[in-house]
Structure formats: C-alpha cells, structure tokens
Coordinates of C-alpha atoms in Angstrom, one line a residue:
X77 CA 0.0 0.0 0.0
X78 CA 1.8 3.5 -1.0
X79 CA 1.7 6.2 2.0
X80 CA -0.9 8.6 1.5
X81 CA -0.6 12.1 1.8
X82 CA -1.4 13.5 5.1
X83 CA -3.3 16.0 6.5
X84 CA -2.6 19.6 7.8
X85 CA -0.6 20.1 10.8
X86 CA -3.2 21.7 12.6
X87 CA -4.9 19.8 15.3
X88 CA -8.2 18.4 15.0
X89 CA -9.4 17.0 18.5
X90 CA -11.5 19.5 20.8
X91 CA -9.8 18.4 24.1
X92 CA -9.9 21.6 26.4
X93 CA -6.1 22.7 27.2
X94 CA -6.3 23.4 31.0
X95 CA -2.7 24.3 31.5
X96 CA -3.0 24.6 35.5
X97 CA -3.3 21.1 36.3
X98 CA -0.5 18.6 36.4
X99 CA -2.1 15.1 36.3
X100 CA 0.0 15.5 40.1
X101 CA -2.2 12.3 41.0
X102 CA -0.9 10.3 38.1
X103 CA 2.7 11.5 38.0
X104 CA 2.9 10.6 41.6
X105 CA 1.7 7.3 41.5
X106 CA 4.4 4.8 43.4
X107 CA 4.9 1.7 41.2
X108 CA 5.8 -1.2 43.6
X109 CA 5.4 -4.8 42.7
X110 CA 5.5 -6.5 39.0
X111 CA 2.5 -5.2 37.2
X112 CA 2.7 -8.0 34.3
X113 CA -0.6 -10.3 34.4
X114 CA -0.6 -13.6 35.5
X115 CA -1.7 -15.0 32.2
X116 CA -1.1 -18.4 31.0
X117 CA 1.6 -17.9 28.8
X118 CA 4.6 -19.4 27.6
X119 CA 8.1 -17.8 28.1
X120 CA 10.2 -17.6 26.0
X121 CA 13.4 -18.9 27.9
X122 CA 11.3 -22.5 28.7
X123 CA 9.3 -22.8 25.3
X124 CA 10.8 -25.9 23.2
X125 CA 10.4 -26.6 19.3
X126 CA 7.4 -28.3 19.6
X127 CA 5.8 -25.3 21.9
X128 CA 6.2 -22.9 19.3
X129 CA 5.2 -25.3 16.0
X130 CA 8.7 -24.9 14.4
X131 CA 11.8 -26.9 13.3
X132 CA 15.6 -26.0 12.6
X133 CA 15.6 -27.8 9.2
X134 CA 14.4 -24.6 7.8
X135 CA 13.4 -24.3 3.7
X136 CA 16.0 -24.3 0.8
X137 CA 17.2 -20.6 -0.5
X138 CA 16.9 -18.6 -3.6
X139 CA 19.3 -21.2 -5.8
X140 CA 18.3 -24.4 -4.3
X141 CA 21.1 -25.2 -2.6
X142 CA 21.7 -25.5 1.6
X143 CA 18.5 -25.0 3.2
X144 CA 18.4 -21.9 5.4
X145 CA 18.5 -22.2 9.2
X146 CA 15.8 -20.7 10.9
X147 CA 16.3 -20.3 14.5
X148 CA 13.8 -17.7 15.6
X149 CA 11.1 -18.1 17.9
X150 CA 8.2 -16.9 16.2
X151 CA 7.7 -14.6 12.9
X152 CA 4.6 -12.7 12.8
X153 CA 3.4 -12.2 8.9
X154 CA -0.2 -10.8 9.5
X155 CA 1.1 -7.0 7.9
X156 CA 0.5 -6.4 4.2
X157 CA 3.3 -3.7 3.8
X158 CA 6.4 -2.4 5.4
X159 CA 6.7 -2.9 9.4
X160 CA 7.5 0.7 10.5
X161 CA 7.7 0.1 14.2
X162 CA 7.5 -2.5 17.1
X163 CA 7.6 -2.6 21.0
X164 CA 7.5 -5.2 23.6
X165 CA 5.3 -5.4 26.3
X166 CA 7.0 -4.2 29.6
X167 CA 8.7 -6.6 32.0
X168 CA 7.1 -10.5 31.0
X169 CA 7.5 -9.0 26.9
X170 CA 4.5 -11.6 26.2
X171 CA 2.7 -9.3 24.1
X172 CA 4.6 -7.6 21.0
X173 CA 2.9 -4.6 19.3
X174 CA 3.9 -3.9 15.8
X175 CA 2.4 -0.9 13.7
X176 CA 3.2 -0.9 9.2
X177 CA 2.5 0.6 6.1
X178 CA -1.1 -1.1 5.8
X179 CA -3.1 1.3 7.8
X180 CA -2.9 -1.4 10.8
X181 CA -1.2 -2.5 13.9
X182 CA -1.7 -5.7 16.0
X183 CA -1.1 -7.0 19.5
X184 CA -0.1 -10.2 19.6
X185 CA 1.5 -13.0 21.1
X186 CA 5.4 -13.7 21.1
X187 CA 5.8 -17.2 22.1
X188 CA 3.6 -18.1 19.1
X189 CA 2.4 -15.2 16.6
X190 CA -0.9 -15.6 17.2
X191 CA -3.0 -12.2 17.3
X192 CA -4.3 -10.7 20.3
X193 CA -5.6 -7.3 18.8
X194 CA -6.0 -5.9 15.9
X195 CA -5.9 -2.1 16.4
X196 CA -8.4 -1.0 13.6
X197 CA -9.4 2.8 12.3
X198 CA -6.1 4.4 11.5
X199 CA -6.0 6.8 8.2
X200 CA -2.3 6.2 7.1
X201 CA 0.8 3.9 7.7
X202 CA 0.9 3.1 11.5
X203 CA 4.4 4.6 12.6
X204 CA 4.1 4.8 16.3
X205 CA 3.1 2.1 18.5
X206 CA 3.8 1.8 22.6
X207 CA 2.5 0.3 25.7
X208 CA 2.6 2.0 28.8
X209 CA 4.5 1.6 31.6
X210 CA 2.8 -1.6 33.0
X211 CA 2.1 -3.2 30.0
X212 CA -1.8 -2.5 30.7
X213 CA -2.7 -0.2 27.7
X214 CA -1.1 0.0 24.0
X215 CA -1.1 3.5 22.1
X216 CA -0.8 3.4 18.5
X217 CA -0.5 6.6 16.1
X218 CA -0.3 7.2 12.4
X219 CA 1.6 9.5 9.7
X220 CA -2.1 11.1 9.8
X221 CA -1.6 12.3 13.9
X222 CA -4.9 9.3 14.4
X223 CA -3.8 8.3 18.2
X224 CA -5.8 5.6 19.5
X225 CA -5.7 3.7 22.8
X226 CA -6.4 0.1 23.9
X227 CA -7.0 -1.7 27.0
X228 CA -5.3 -4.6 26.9
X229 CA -7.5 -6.9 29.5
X230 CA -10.8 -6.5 27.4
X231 CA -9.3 -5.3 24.0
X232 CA -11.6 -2.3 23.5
X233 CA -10.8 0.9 22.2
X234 CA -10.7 3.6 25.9
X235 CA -9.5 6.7 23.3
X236 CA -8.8 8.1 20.3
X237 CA -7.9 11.6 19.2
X238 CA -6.2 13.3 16.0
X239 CA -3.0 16.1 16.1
X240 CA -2.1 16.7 12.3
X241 CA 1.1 15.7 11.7
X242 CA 2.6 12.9 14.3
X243 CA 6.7 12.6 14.9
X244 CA 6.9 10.5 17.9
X245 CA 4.5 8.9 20.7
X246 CA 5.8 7.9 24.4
X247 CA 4.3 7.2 27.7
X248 CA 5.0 8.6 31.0
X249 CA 7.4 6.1 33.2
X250 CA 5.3 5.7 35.8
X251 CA 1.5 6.9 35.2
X252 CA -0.7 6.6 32.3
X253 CA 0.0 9.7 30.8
X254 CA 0.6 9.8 27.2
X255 CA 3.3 12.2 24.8
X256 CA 3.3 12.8 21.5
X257 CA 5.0 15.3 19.3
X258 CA 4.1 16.6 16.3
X259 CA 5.6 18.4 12.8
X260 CA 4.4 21.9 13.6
X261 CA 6.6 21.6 17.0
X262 CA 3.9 21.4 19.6
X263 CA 4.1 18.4 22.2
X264 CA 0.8 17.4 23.5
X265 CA 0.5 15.7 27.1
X266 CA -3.2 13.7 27.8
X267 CA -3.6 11.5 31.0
X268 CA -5.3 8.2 30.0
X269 CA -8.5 7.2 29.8
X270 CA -10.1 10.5 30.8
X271 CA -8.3 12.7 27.8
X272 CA -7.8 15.7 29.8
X273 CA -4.8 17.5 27.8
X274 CA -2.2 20.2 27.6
X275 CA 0.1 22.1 25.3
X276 CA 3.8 22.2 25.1
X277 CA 4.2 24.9 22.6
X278 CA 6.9 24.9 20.3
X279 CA 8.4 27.7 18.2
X280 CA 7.6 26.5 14.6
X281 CA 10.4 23.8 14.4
X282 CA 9.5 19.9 14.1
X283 CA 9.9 18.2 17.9
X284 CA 11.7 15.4 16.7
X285 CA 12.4 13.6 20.1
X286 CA 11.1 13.8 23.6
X287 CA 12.0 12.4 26.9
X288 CA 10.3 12.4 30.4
X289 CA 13.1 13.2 32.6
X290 CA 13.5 10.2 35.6
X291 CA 11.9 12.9 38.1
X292 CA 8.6 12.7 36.2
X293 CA 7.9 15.9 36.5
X294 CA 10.0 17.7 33.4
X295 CA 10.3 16.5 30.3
X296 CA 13.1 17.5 26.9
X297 CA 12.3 18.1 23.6
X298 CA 14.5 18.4 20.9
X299 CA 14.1 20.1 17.9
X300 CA 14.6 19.7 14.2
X301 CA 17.1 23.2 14.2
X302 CA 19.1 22.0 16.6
X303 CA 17.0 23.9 19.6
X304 CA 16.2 22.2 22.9
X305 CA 13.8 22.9 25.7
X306 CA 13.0 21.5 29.3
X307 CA 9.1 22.0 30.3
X308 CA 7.8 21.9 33.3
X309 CA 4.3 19.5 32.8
X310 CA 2.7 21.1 35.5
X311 CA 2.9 24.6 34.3
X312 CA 3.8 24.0 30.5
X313 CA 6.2 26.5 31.1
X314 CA 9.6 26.0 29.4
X315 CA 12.0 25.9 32.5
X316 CA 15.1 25.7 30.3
X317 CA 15.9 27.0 26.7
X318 CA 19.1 26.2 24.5
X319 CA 18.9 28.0 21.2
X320 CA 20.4 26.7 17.7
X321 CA 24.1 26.7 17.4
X322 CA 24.7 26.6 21.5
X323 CA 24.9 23.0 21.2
X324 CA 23.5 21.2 18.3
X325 CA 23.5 23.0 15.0
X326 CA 21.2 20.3 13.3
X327 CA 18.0 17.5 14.1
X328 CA 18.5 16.4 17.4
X329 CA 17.5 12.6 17.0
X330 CA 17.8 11.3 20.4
X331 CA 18.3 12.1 24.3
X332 CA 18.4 10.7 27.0
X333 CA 19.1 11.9 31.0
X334 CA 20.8 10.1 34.2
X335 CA 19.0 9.0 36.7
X336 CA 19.5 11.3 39.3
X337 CA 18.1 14.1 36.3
X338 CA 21.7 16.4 36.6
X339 CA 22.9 15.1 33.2
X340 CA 21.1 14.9 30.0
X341 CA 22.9 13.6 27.0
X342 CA 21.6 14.5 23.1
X343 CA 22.3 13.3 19.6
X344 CA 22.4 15.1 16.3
X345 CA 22.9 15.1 12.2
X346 CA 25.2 17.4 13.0
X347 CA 28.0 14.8 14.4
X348 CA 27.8 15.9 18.3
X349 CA 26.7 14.2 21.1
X350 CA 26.5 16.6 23.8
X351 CA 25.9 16.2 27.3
X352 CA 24.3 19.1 29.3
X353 CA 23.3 19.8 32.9
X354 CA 19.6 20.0 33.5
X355 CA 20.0 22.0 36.9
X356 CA 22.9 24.2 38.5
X357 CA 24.5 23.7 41.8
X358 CA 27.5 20.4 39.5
X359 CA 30.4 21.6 38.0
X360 CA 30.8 18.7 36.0
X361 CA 33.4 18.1 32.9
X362 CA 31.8 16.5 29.7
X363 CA 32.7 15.2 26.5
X364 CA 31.0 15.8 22.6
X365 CA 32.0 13.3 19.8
X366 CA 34.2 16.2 18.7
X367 CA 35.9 17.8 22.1
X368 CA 35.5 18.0 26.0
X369 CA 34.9 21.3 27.4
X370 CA 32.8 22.8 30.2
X371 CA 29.2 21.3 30.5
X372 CA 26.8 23.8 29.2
X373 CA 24.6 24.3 32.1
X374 CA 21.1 25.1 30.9
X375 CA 19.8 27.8 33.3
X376 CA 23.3 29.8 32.9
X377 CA 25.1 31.2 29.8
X378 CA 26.7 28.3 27.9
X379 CA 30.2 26.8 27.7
X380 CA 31.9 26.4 24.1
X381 CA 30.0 24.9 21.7
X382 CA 31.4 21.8 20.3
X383 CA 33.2 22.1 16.8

C-alpha cells in the first residue's frame, strides 16, 4: 500500500487545554510490585520446538542449494506492507505490538504469533506504537496524527484523538500519561483514559524527540534546528531553553538523562553528542564526539559549543 498524503498540521481533537493542572495524581503514582498479568503464557526462555510449531531444518534458499536455518522463535506475517515500528510489552515482553504501512497494527502473542488485537481505524501507515508503563494499555498513532488507545484486558478501544502531523508517541514512566509530538513543534501531554490534555508549545520547528526526565515531572524536547527545551508539565512553562548553534546545530534525533536528572545527554545530524546539565549547583566536565569542554549548564550562559 503507497503512504498517502497526510493531512494539515493543525490539530483536530477539541480536548480543552487546562494548563493549570498537572495530572500531580498520576505522576505521583508509586509503582511497587511486578505489574505484568498472571496470564497463562509461555516464556520464551522454557518454550521448546514443539511449543512454538517450528523446526531448525528450515526451507532451501533462492538457488536451491543449503537449506536456510531458521532459529527464531516466532515470525509474525499478519502485515501487508512495510513494518515501520514494534515494542515489547514491559517486563514479561509476552505481548509484541507492531504498527506498518497497511493502515494497521496488532497485539499479539510472542511465544507463538498468534493475534491478540488488531488495532483497527487508522487513516495512514501506522508509525508509532507503545505500551505504557505496566504493560496494561497499548497507544498506537499514524503519519495522519490518528492516536488511539487500547486496554489490553478487554481489547476495546478507551480513546482516540487526531493532532495533524505525528513525529513521535511515548508514555509517561510511571502513570498513564501519554506524549506525543508533532511536525508543527507542539508536544501534547493527555492522561489516560479521561483525555484531559495540555500544550507544550513549540516555536515553529518539528519536535523530533522527547523524553520524560526520571523525576517525572520535566520533560526535553529536541528540535529539528538543533534547539532544545526542558518543560515543566505542570505549568507547560519552558523551565530551560538552548537555542540553535549553542549545542546542536542540526536534528537532534535522540536524548536521554541520568537518573539522578543532573545530566542529559543529546544526539544530532550534525555529528555531536553533547551532554548538558539540566539543573545548576554540579560543576561537571563533559565530552562531545568532537571535544570535552565545560558542561553547558542550561539555566546559565553556555560553555563552548562543540566544533
């Protein structure tokens, strides 16, 4: 199936914006215990040739000569089109979730293929799927900004929205608040199943990437000029700015942040890695890909930037 043109950027759900509320209850939340169900599968470690219906003899290749090994677990072959992305259920990873180029994604099993959901209604190729942090809902979004949401104990549809344009889709670490950002630069926060949804504005740039910072409370985007910002969620505020050229010159593509949230490390087209500090109070050395120099701390006046 070719990709289909998609829509305008502009959003199209009619969620009110209340910018004054945090979601405080859900970001909050203390995960204790091992959320995966109890469900009657088999894992993955224990299950033997004959659990999962294949052998090692595998089928003869292109010229007929050696047959071809085949040592994998389980292949999944329900998509009619490119598989654009995939994620594994957290913790047990029983349940895959695979999203492609034939307007669908499924849920299913990964000890033997077999389909658990099939996440109907999207309006272009599927390029974002995700489950949440417990493994108890699965978001999936399309080139067309069509975000749905499924429960994964009854298999129903809980939500569904559109944004225009959709770059990337993540969940909170520890609630069931879901992120997405979008080409027109705006990051949109909604806290699952009730919808209730805020604005990260941008400043006309793509958001390419976006990370929840381990204190659950700020998150970083990075931007397709090079730009990055650190939000508060509660106030949608940006806490933090770092302009093109300070440290990235190009797409940021990736970030990531240590766990006690003082370093945050980014990628870029541009060749650099660079690794910032999210709050003052650390002097701490750093290295790019290109050079070490001072750590550029983001609510002061920058070091170098790497060359």
């Amino acid at each position: 199936m070719q990709l289909k043109d998609t829509p305008p950027t502009s959003p199209c759900s009619n969620e009110t914006m209340d910018y004054n509320e945090l979601f405080e209850d859900e970001v909050e939340e203390v995960i204790d215990g091992e959320a995966a169900s109890s469900n009657n599968y088999i894992e993955a470690n224990d299950a033997s040739d004959e659990d999962i219906g294949i052998g090692l003899e595998g089928s003869e290749n292109s010229e007929g000569n050696n047959p071809v090994r085949d040592d994998s677990a389980s292949v999944f072959s329900h998509h009619k089109g490119s598989v654009f992305c995939c994620h594994l259920q957290p913790k047990a990873g029983r349940l895959a979730v695979t999203g492609a180029e034939d307007d669908m994604a499924y849920v299913w099993e990964t000890h033997s293929g077999e389909v658990v959901l099939q996440c109907k209604g999207h309006k272009d190729s599927v390029t974002c799927v995700r489950f949440n942090y417990d493994g108890s809902y699965v978001a999936t979004g399309d080139m067309s900004g069509v975000i749905q949401v499924w429960k994964i104990a009854n298999k129903l549809q809980v939500w569904e929205t559109c944004i225009g344009d959709l770059t990337w889709l993540r969940w909170h670490h520890g609630a069931n608040v879901l992120l997405a950002g979008t080409e027109s630069g705006e990051v949109y926060v909604w806290r699952i199943p009730g919808g209730e949804c805020k604005v990260l504005p941008g400043h006309g740039d793509k958001a390419d990437c976006g990370l929840m910072l381990p204190d659950g409370k700020r998150m970083a985007i990075g931007y397709a000029d090079g730009s990055l910002k650190i939000f508060d969620t509660k106030t949608a505020t940006v806490l933090h700015h770092v302009p093109q050229g300070q440290a990235h010159t190009g797409t940021i593509t990736d970030m990531d942040c240590h766990p006690d949230n003082n370093l945050l490390i980014s990628s870029s087209v541009d060749g650099h890695a660079v690794v910032l500090k999210t709050q003052t109070g650390k002097d701490s050395p750093y290295k790019s890909v290109a050079d070490s120099s001072q750590v550029p701390d983001l609510s002061t006046a920058y070091g170098n930037k790497p060359h």
